[in-house]
Amino acid sequence: GENVEQHPSTLSVQEGDSAVIKCTYSDSASNYFPWYKQELGKRPQLIIDIRSNVGEKKDQRIAVTLNKTAKHFSLHITETQPEDSAVYFCAASQGGDKIIFGKGTRLHILP
Amino acid sequence: DGGITQSPKYLFRKEGQNVTLSCEQNLNHDAMYWYRQDPGQGLRLIYYSQIVNDFQKGDIAEGYSVSREKKESFPLTVTSAQKNPTAFYLCASSNLGQGLRPQHFGDGTRLSIL
């Protein structure tokens, strides 16, 4: 079955700098890759997703890139702000199958 | 205001006791899910349901049970067979056209052992 590895587990960046979180997946048939953000004590929220027929997708300050050959995908956050502090989860799925989550990255934005 | 409501927010279980976590949604979503979240772990799927009166086991179903008698409701029972129930439980839902991909989550229930 699918296995998703996520790195790093903790990331601290200075406010205004960029943050990058990386994930790898094992099943080459996976074709859907969502990212969720979970602020402390709150529910996870889907923030961006990408499908395997696209190499990059942007939404304001966040972007996701996908390298199907290497089976890895990344979340990029530019011009980080205090409200970006949260745990971020990547995930992968094949077709309509259930998604498999990574273990999460705790992002700290330093003032 | 559409969304998913989980209750209670905090729950305590005694040894040998079954407890039930409530999940209600007014999004008219067909699919509903239960996930378990442990510190340093991703979300792990317990059970899911794509239609009323039908549900499937996820990756860690042992010690849990569910029912789906109404489209809006998907309660989770943590039975005494679940030997390590302390965790944060999240309910989610999605439209069937989205595959088995949760779109909306509830605020969660934190379960602890007395």
Coordinates of N, CA and C in Angstrom, one line a residue:
Chain A
G1 N 0.8 -1.2 0.0 CA 0.0 0.0 0.0 C 0.8 1.2 0.0
E2 N 0.2 2.4 -0.1 CA 0.9 3.7 -0.1 C 1.5 4.0 1.2
N3 N 2.7 4.6 1.1 CA 3.4 5.1 2.3 C 3.9 6.5 2.0
V4 N 3.6 7.4 2.9 CA 4.0 8.8 2.7 C 4.9 9.3 3.8
E5 N 6.1 9.7 3.4 CA 7.1 10.2 4.3 C 7.2 11.8 4.2
Q6 N 7.3 12.4 5.4 CA 7.2 13.9 5.4 C 8.4 14.4 6.2
H7 N 9.1 15.5 5.6 CA 10.2 16.1 6.3 C 10.3 17.6 6.1
P8 N 10.8 18.3 7.1 CA 11.2 17.9 8.4 C 10.0 17.7 9.3
S9 N 10.2 17.2 10.5 CA 9.1 17.1 11.5 C 8.9 18.4 12.1
T10 N 9.9 19.2 12.3 CA 9.8 20.6 12.8 C 10.6 21.5 12.0
L11 N 10.1 22.7 11.8 CA 10.7 23.7 10.9 C 10.5 25.1 11.5
S12 N 11.6 25.8 11.7 CA 11.5 27.2 12.3 C 12.1 28.2 11.2
V13 N 11.3 29.2 10.9 CA 11.8 30.2 9.9 C 11.5 31.6 10.4
Q14 N 12.3 32.5 10.0 CA 12.1 33.9 10.4 C 11.0 34.4 9.6
E15 N 10.2 35.3 10.3 CA 9.0 35.9 9.6 C 9.5 36.6 8.4
G16 N 8.8 36.4 7.3 CA 9.2 37.0 6.0 C 10.0 36.1 5.1
D17 N 10.6 35.1 5.7 CA 11.4 34.1 4.9 C 10.4 33.1 4.3
S18 N 11.0 32.2 3.5 CA 10.2 31.1 2.9 C 10.4 29.8 3.7
A19 N 9.4 29.0 3.6 CA 9.4 27.7 4.2 C 9.1 26.6 3.2
V20 N 9.8 25.5 3.2 CA 9.6 24.4 2.3 C 9.4 23.1 3.1
I21 N 8.3 22.4 2.8 CA 8.1 21.1 3.4 C 8.0 20.0 2.3
K22 N 8.7 18.9 2.6 CA 8.8 17.9 1.5 C 8.2 16.6 1.9
C23 N 7.6 15.9 0.9 CA 7.0 14.6 1.1 C 7.4 13.7 -0.1
T24 N 7.5 12.4 0.3 CA 7.7 11.4 -0.7 C 6.7 10.4 -0.6
Y25 N 6.3 9.7 -1.7 CA 5.3 8.7 -1.7 C 5.8 7.4 -2.4
S26 N 5.2 6.3 -2.1 CA 5.8 5.0 -2.6 C 5.0 4.5 -3.8
D27 N 3.7 4.7 -3.9 CA 2.9 4.1 -4.9 C 2.9 5.0 -6.2
S28 N 3.5 4.6 -7.2 CA 3.6 5.4 -8.4 C 2.3 5.6 -9.1
A29 N 1.2 4.9 -8.7 CA -0.1 5.1 -9.2 C -0.8 6.2 -8.5
S30 N -0.3 6.7 -7.4 CA -1.0 7.8 -6.7 C -1.0 9.0 -7.6
N31 N -2.2 9.7 -7.6 CA -2.4 10.8 -8.5 C -3.0 12.1 -7.9
Y32 N -3.2 12.0 -6.6 CA -3.8 13.2 -6.0 C -3.1 13.5 -4.7
F33 N -2.7 14.8 -4.5 CA -1.8 15.1 -3.4 C -2.3 16.4 -2.7
P34 N -3.0 16.2 -1.6 CA -3.5 17.4 -0.9 C -2.6 17.8 0.3
W35 N -2.7 19.0 0.7 CA -2.0 19.5 1.9 C -3.0 20.1 2.8
Y36 N -2.9 19.8 4.1 CA -3.8 20.3 5.2 C -3.0 21.1 6.2
K37 N -3.6 22.1 6.7 CA -3.0 22.9 7.8 C -3.9 22.8 9.0
Q38 N -3.2 22.5 10.2 CA -3.9 22.4 11.4 C -3.3 23.3 12.4
E39 N -4.0 24.4 12.7 CA -3.5 25.3 13.8 C -3.8 24.7 15.1
L40 N -3.0 25.2 16.1 CA -3.1 24.6 17.5 C -4.5 24.5 18.0
G41 N -4.9 23.3 18.3 CA -6.3 23.1 18.9 C -7.4 23.3 18.0
K42 N -7.1 23.3 16.7 CA -8.2 23.5 15.7 C -8.3 22.4 14.7
R43 N -9.3 22.4 13.9 CA -9.5 21.3 12.9 C -8.5 21.4 11.7
P44 N -8.1 20.3 11.1 CA -7.3 20.4 9.9 C -8.2 21.1 8.8
Q45 N -7.5 21.8 7.9 CA -8.2 22.5 6.8 C -7.4 22.2 5.5
L46 N -8.1 21.8 4.5 CA -7.4 21.6 3.2 C -7.0 23.0 2.6
I47 N -5.7 23.1 2.3 CA -5.2 24.4 1.9 C -4.9 24.5 0.4
I48 N -4.4 23.3 -0.1 CA -4.1 23.3 -1.5 C -4.0 21.8 -1.9
D49 N -4.2 21.5 -3.2 CA -4.0 20.1 -3.6 C -3.5 20.2 -5.1
I50 N -2.9 19.1 -5.5 CA -2.4 19.0 -6.8 C -2.6 17.6 -7.4
R51 N -2.9 17.5 -8.7 CA -3.1 16.2 -9.3 C -1.9 15.9 -10.2
S52 N -1.8 14.7 -10.6 CA -0.6 14.2 -11.2 C -0.4 14.7 -12.6
N53 N -1.4 15.3 -13.2 CA -1.2 15.9 -14.5 C -0.7 17.3 -14.5
V54 N -0.4 17.8 -13.3 CA 0.1 19.2 -13.1 C 1.4 19.1 -12.4
G55 N 2.4 20.0 -12.8 CA 3.6 20.0 -12.1 C 3.7 21.0 -10.9
E56 N 2.9 22.0 -11.0 CA 3.0 23.1 -10.0 C 1.6 23.8 -9.9
K57 N 1.3 24.2 -8.7 CA 0.0 24.9 -8.5 C 0.3 26.0 -7.4
K58 N -0.2 27.2 -7.7 CA 0.0 28.3 -6.7 C -1.3 28.9 -6.3
D59 N -1.3 29.4 -5.1 CA -2.5 30.1 -4.5 C -1.9 31.1 -3.6
Q60 N -1.8 32.3 -4.1 CA -1.2 33.4 -3.3 C 0.2 33.1 -2.8
R61 N 0.3 33.0 -1.5 CA 1.7 32.8 -1.0 C 2.1 31.3 -0.9
I62 N 1.2 30.4 -1.2 CA 1.5 29.0 -1.1 C 1.6 28.4 -2.5
A63 N 2.4 27.4 -2.6 CA 2.6 26.7 -3.9 C 2.9 25.2 -3.6
V64 N 2.5 24.4 -4.5 CA 2.9 23.0 -4.4 C 3.5 22.5 -5.7
T65 N 4.6 21.8 -5.6 CA 5.3 21.2 -6.8 C 5.2 19.7 -6.7
L66 N 5.2 19.1 -7.8 CA 5.2 17.6 -7.9 C 6.2 17.1 -8.9
N67 N 7.0 16.1 -8.5 CA 7.9 15.5 -9.3 C 7.5 14.0 -9.4
K68 N 6.8 13.6 -10.4 CA 6.3 12.2 -10.5 C 7.4 11.2 -10.7
T69 N 8.4 11.6 -11.4 CA 9.5 10.6 -11.6 C 10.2 10.3 -10.3
A70 N 10.5 11.3 -9.5 CA 11.1 11.1 -8.2 C 10.1 10.7 -7.1
K71 N 8.9 10.8 -7.4 CA 7.8 10.5 -6.4 C 7.9 11.4 -5.2
H72 N 8.1 12.7 -5.4 CA 8.0 13.6 -4.3 C 7.3 14.9 -4.6
F73 N 6.8 15.5 -3.6 CA 6.0 16.7 -3.8 C 6.3 17.6 -2.6
S74 N 6.2 18.9 -2.8 CA 6.6 19.9 -1.8 C 5.6 21.0 -1.7
L75 N 5.6 21.6 -0.4 CA 4.8 22.8 -0.2 C 5.7 23.9 0.1
H76 N 5.5 25.0 -0.6 CA 6.3 26.2 -0.5 C 5.4 27.4 0.0
I77 N 5.9 28.0 1.1 CA 5.2 29.2 1.6 C 6.2 30.3 1.6
T78 N 5.8 31.4 0.9 CA 6.7 32.5 0.8 C 6.2 33.6 1.7
E79 N 7.1 34.6 2.0 CA 6.8 35.7 2.9 C 6.0 35.3 4.1
T80 N 6.5 34.4 4.8 CA 5.8 33.8 6.0 C 5.4 34.8 7.0
Q81 N 4.2 34.5 7.6 CA 3.6 35.4 8.6 C 3.3 34.6 9.8
P82 N 3.1 35.3 11.0 CA 2.8 34.6 12.2 C 1.6 33.6 12.1
E83 N 0.6 33.9 11.3 CA -0.5 33.0 11.2 C -0.2 31.8 10.4
D84 N 1.0 31.7 9.8 CA 1.4 30.5 9.1 C 1.8 29.4 10.1
S85 N 2.1 29.8 11.3 CA 2.5 28.8 12.4 C 1.4 27.8 12.6
A86 N 1.7 26.5 12.3 CA 0.7 25.4 12.4 C 1.4 24.1 12.1
V87 N 0.7 23.0 12.2 CA 1.2 21.7 11.7 C 0.6 21.5 10.3
Y88 N 1.5 21.1 9.4 CA 1.1 20.9 8.0 C 1.2 19.4 7.7
F89 N 0.2 18.8 7.1 CA 0.2 17.4 6.7 C 0.1 17.3 5.2
C90 N 0.9 16.5 4.6 CA 0.8 16.1 3.2 C 0.0 14.8 3.1
A91 N -0.5 14.4 2.0 CA -1.2 13.2 1.8 C -1.2 12.8 0.3
A92 N -1.5 11.5 0.1 CA -1.5 11.0 -1.3 C -2.6 10.0 -1.4
S93 N -3.1 9.9 -2.6 CA -4.1 8.9 -2.9 C -4.1 8.5 -4.4
Q94 N -4.6 7.3 -4.7 CA -4.8 6.9 -6.0 C -6.2 6.8 -6.4
G95 N -6.6 7.5 -7.5 CA -7.9 7.5 -7.9 C -8.9 7.9 -6.8
G96 N -9.9 7.1 -6.6 CA -10.9 7.4 -5.6 C -10.6 6.7 -4.3
D97 N -9.4 6.1 -4.2 CA -9.0 5.4 -3.0 C -8.8 6.3 -1.8
K98 N -8.7 5.8 -0.6 CA -8.6 6.6 0.6 C -7.2 7.3 0.6
I99 N -7.1 8.4 1.2 CA -5.8 9.1 1.2 C -4.9 8.7 2.4
I100 N -3.6 8.7 2.2 CA -2.7 8.3 3.3 C -1.9 9.6 3.7
F101 N -1.9 9.9 5.0 CA -1.3 11.1 5.5 C 0.2 10.9 5.8
G102 N 1.0 12.0 5.7 CA 2.3 12.0 6.3 C 2.1 12.3 7.8
K103 N 3.2 12.3 8.5 CA 3.2 12.5 10.0 C 3.1 13.9 10.4
G104 N 3.3 14.8 9.5 CA 3.1 16.2 9.8 C 4.4 17.0 10.0
T105 N 4.4 18.3 9.8 CA 5.5 19.2 10.0 C 5.0 20.3 10.9
R106 N 5.6 20.6 12.0 CA 5.3 21.7 12.9 C 6.1 22.9 12.4
L107 N 5.4 23.9 11.9 CA 6.1 25.1 11.4 C 6.0 26.2 12.4
H108 N 7.2 26.7 12.8 CA 7.2 27.9 13.7 C 7.7 29.1 13.0
I109 N 6.9 30.2 13.0 CA 7.4 31.4 12.4 C 7.9 32.3 13.5
L110 N 9.2 32.6 13.4 CA 9.9 33.4 14.5 C 9.8 34.9 14.2
P111 N 9.6 35.7 15.3 CA 9.4 37.1 15.1 C 10.7 37.8 14.8
Chain B
D1 N -25.1 28.1 9.1 CA -23.7 27.9 8.9 C -23.4 26.4 8.8
G2 N -23.0 26.0 7.6 CA -22.7 24.6 7.3 C -21.4 24.1 7.9
G3 N -21.4 22.9 8.3 CA -20.2 22.3 8.9 C -20.4 21.0 9.6
I4 N -19.4 20.6 10.3 CA -19.4 19.3 11.0 C -19.3 19.6 12.5
T5 N -20.2 19.0 13.3 CA -20.2 19.2 14.7 C -19.8 17.9 15.4
Q6 N -18.8 18.0 16.2 CA -18.4 16.8 17.0 C -18.7 17.1 18.5
S7 N -19.1 16.1 19.2 CA -19.3 16.3 20.6 C -19.1 14.9 21.3
P8 N -18.7 15.0 22.6 CA -18.2 16.2 23.3 C -16.8 16.6 22.9
K9 N -16.3 17.7 23.4 CA -15.0 18.2 23.0 C -14.0 17.3 23.8
Y10 N -14.3 17.0 25.1 CA -13.4 16.2 25.9 C -14.3 15.0 26.5
L11 N -13.6 13.9 26.6 CA -14.3 12.7 27.0 C -13.4 11.8 27.8
F12 N -13.9 11.3 28.9 CA -13.1 10.4 29.7 C -13.7 9.0 29.8
R13 N -12.8 8.0 29.7 CA -13.3 6.6 29.7 C -12.8 5.9 30.9
K14 N -13.6 5.1 31.5 CA -13.2 4.3 32.6 C -12.8 2.9 32.0
E15 N -12.1 2.1 32.8 CA -11.7 0.8 32.4 C -12.9 -0.1 32.0
G16 N -12.9 -0.7 30.9 CA -14.0 -1.6 30.6 C -15.2 -1.0 30.0
Q17 N -15.1 0.3 29.8 CA -16.3 1.1 29.4 C -16.3 1.4 27.9
N18 N -17.5 1.3 27.3 CA -17.6 1.8 25.9 C -18.1 3.3 26.0
V19 N -17.5 4.0 25.0 CA -17.9 5.4 24.9 C -18.3 5.7 23.5
T20 N -19.2 6.7 23.3 CA -19.6 7.0 21.9 C -19.3 8.5 21.6
L21 N -18.7 8.7 20.5 CA -18.4 10.1 20.0 C -19.4 10.4 19.0
S22 N -19.9 11.6 19.1 CA -20.9 12.1 18.1 C -20.3 12.9 17.0
C23 N -20.8 12.7 15.8 CA -20.5 13.5 14.6 C -21.7 13.8 13.8
E24 N -22.0 15.0 13.6 CA -23.2 15.5 12.8 C -22.7 16.5 11.7
Q25 N -23.2 16.3 10.5 CA -22.9 17.3 9.4 C -24.1 17.8 8.7
N26 N -24.1 19.0 8.3 CA -25.2 19.6 7.6 C -24.8 20.1 6.2
L27 N -23.8 19.4 5.7 CA -23.2 19.8 4.4 C -23.8 19.0 3.3
N28 N -24.7 18.1 3.6 CA -25.3 17.2 2.6 C -24.2 16.3 1.9
H29 N -23.1 16.0 2.6 CA -22.1 15.2 2.1 C -22.5 13.7 2.2
D30 N -22.1 12.9 1.2 CA -22.4 11.5 1.2 C -21.4 10.7 2.1
A31 N -20.1 11.1 2.0 CA -19.1 10.3 2.7 C -18.7 10.9 4.0
M32 N -18.5 10.1 5.0 CA -18.0 10.5 6.3 C -16.9 9.6 6.8
Y33 N -16.1 10.2 7.6 CA -14.8 9.5 8.0 C -14.6 9.7 9.5
W34 N -13.9 8.7 10.1 CA -13.3 8.9 11.4 C -11.8 8.7 11.4
Y35 N -11.1 9.6 11.9 CA -9.6 9.6 12.0 C -9.2 9.6 13.4
R36 N -8.1 9.0 13.7 CA -7.4 9.1 15.0 C -6.1 9.8 14.8
Q37 N -5.8 10.8 15.7 CA -4.6 11.6 15.6 C -3.8 11.4 16.9
D38 N -2.6 10.9 16.9 CA -1.7 10.8 18.0 C -0.6 11.7 17.8
P39 N 0.1 12.2 18.9 CA 1.2 13.1 18.8 C 2.3 12.6 17.9
G40 N 2.7 13.5 17.0 CA 3.8 13.1 16.1 C 3.4 12.1 15.0
Q41 N 2.1 11.8 14.9 CA 1.6 10.9 13.9 C 0.7 11.6 13.0
G42 N 0.6 11.1 11.8 CA -0.4 11.6 10.8 C -1.8 11.1 11.3
L43 N -2.8 11.5 10.5 CA -4.1 11.1 10.7 C -4.3 9.6 10.2
R44 N -4.8 8.8 11.0 CA -5.0 7.4 10.6 C -6.5 7.1 10.5
L45 N -6.9 6.4 9.5 CA -8.4 6.2 9.2 C -8.9 5.0 10.0
I46 N -10.0 5.3 10.7 CA -10.6 4.2 11.5 C -11.7 3.5 10.8
Y47 N -12.7 4.3 10.3 CA -13.8 3.8 9.6 C -14.2 4.9 8.6
Y48 N -14.9 4.5 7.5 CA -15.5 5.4 6.6 C -16.8 4.9 6.1
S49 N -17.7 5.8 5.6 CA -19.0 5.4 5.1 C -19.3 6.3 3.9
Q50 N -19.7 5.7 2.8 CA -20.0 6.4 1.6 C -21.5 6.5 1.4
I51 N -22.3 5.8 2.1 CA -23.7 5.8 1.9 C -24.4 5.4 3.2
V52 N -25.6 5.8 3.4 CA -26.4 5.4 4.6 C -26.4 3.8 4.7
N53 N -26.3 3.3 5.9 CA -26.4 1.9 6.2 C -25.2 1.1 5.6
D54 N -24.2 1.7 5.3 CA -23.0 1.0 4.8 C -21.7 1.7 5.3
F55 N -20.7 0.9 5.7 CA -19.5 1.5 6.2 C -18.4 0.5 6.0
Q56 N -17.1 1.0 5.9 CA -16.0 0.1 5.7 C -14.9 0.4 6.8
K57 N -14.1 -0.7 7.1 CA -13.0 -0.5 8.0 C -11.9 0.3 7.3
G58 N -11.3 1.1 8.1 CA -10.1 1.8 7.7 C -8.8 1.0 8.1
D59 N -7.8 1.7 8.4 CA -6.5 1.0 8.7 C -6.4 0.6 10.1
I60 N -7.2 1.2 11.0 CA -7.0 0.8 12.5 C -8.4 0.6 13.1
A61 N -9.2 -0.2 12.5 CA -10.6 -0.4 13.0 C -10.8 -1.2 14.2
E62 N -9.8 -2.0 14.6 CA -9.9 -2.9 15.8 C -10.2 -2.1 17.0
G63 N -11.3 -2.5 17.7 CA -11.6 -1.9 19.0 C -12.6 -0.7 18.8
Y64 N -13.0 -0.5 17.6 CA -14.0 0.6 17.3 C -15.2 0.0 16.6
S65 N -16.3 0.8 16.6 CA -17.5 0.4 15.8 C -18.2 1.7 15.4
V66 N -18.9 1.6 14.3 CA -19.7 2.8 13.8 C -21.0 2.4 13.4
S67 N -21.9 3.4 13.1 CA -23.2 3.2 12.5 C -23.4 4.3 11.6
R68 N -24.3 4.1 10.6 CA -24.6 5.2 9.6 C -26.1 5.1 9.3
E69 N -27.0 5.4 10.3 CA -28.4 5.2 10.1 C -29.0 6.4 9.4
K70 N -28.3 7.6 9.5 CA -28.8 8.8 8.8 C -27.6 9.4 8.1
K71 N -27.9 10.1 7.0 CA -26.9 10.7 6.2 C -26.1 11.7 7.0
E72 N -26.8 12.4 7.9 CA -26.1 13.5 8.7 C -25.2 13.0 9.8
S73 N -25.4 11.8 10.2 CA -24.8 11.3 11.5 C -23.9 10.1 11.3
F74 N -22.8 10.1 12.0 CA -21.8 9.0 11.9 C -21.1 8.8 13.2
P75 N -21.8 8.3 14.2 CA -21.2 8.1 15.6 C -20.1 7.0 15.6
L76 N -19.1 7.2 16.4 CA -18.0 6.3 16.6 C -18.1 5.8 18.1
T77 N -18.1 4.5 18.3 CA -18.0 3.9 19.6 C -16.6 3.3 19.8
V78 N -16.0 3.7 20.9 CA -14.7 3.2 21.3 C -15.0 2.1 22.3
T79 N -14.8 0.9 22.0 CA -15.1 -0.2 22.9 C -14.0 -0.5 23.9
S80 N -14.3 -1.4 24.8 CA -13.4 -1.8 25.8 C -12.2 -2.6 25.2
A81 N -12.5 -3.1 24.0 CA -11.4 -3.9 23.3 C -10.3 -3.0 22.8
Q82 N -10.5 -1.7 22.7 CA -9.5 -0.7 22.3 C -8.6 -0.4 23.5
K83 N -7.4 -1.0 23.6 CA -6.6 -1.0 24.8 C -5.8 0.3 24.9
N84 N -5.7 1.1 23.9 CA -5.0 2.4 23.9 C -5.8 3.5 23.3
P85 N -6.9 3.8 23.9 CA -7.9 4.8 23.2 C -7.5 6.2 23.4
T86 N -6.6 6.6 24.2 CA -6.2 8.0 24.4 C -5.7 8.6 23.2
A87 N -6.4 9.5 22.6 CA -6.1 10.2 21.3 C -7.0 11.3 21.1
F88 N -6.8 12.0 20.0 CA -7.6 13.0 19.4 C -8.4 12.4 18.2
Y89 N -9.7 12.5 18.3 CA -10.5 11.9 17.2 C -11.2 12.9 16.4
L90 N -11.0 12.8 15.1 CA -11.5 13.7 14.1 C -12.5 13.1 13.2
C91 N -13.6 13.7 13.0 CA -14.6 13.3 12.0 C -14.5 14.2 10.8
A92 N -14.8 13.7 9.6 CA -14.6 14.5 8.4 C -15.7 14.0 7.4
S93 N -15.9 14.8 6.4 CA -16.9 14.5 5.4 C -16.4 15.0 4.0
S94 N -17.1 14.4 2.9 CA -16.8 14.9 1.6 C -17.9 14.5 0.7
N95 N -17.9 15.1 -0.5 CA -18.8 14.7 -1.6 C -18.3 13.4 -2.2
L96 N -19.2 12.5 -2.7 CA -18.7 11.3 -3.3 C -17.8 11.6 -4.5
G97 N -18.1 12.6 -5.2 CA -17.3 12.9 -6.4 C -15.9 13.2 -6.1
Q98 N -15.6 13.4 -4.8 CA -14.2 13.7 -4.4 C -13.4 12.5 -4.1
G99 N -13.9 11.3 -4.4 CA -13.3 10.1 -3.9 C -13.3 10.0 -2.4
L100 N -12.4 9.2 -1.9 CA -12.4 9.1 -0.4 C -11.4 10.2 0.2
R101 N -11.7 11.4 -0.1 CA -10.8 12.5 0.3 C -11.6 13.5 1.2
P102 N -11.3 13.5 2.5 CA -12.0 14.4 3.4 C -11.8 15.9 3.0
Q103 N -12.9 16.6 2.9 CA -12.9 18.0 2.6 C -13.1 18.9 3.8
H104 N -13.9 18.5 4.7 CA -14.2 19.3 5.9 C -14.0 18.4 7.1
F105 N -13.4 19.0 8.2 CA -13.2 18.3 9.4 C -14.0 19.0 10.5
G106 N -14.4 18.2 11.6 CA -14.9 18.7 12.8 C -13.8 19.2 13.7
D107 N -14.2 19.8 14.8 CA -13.2 20.3 15.8 C -12.5 19.2 16.6
G108 N -13.0 18.0 16.6 CA -12.4 16.9 17.3 C -12.9 16.7 18.7
T109 N -12.7 15.4 19.1 CA -12.9 15.0 20.5 C -11.7 14.4 21.1
R110 N -11.3 14.9 22.3 CA -10.1 14.4 22.9 C -10.5 13.4 24.0
L111 N -10.1 12.2 23.8 CA -10.5 11.1 24.7 C -9.3 10.7 25.6
S112 N -9.6 10.6 26.9 CA -8.6 10.2 27.8 C -9.1 9.1 28.7
I113 N -8.2 8.4 29.3 CA -8.5 7.3 30.2 C -8.4 7.7 31.7
L114 N -9.5 7.4 32.4 CA -9.4 7.7 33.9 C -8.6 6.7 34.6

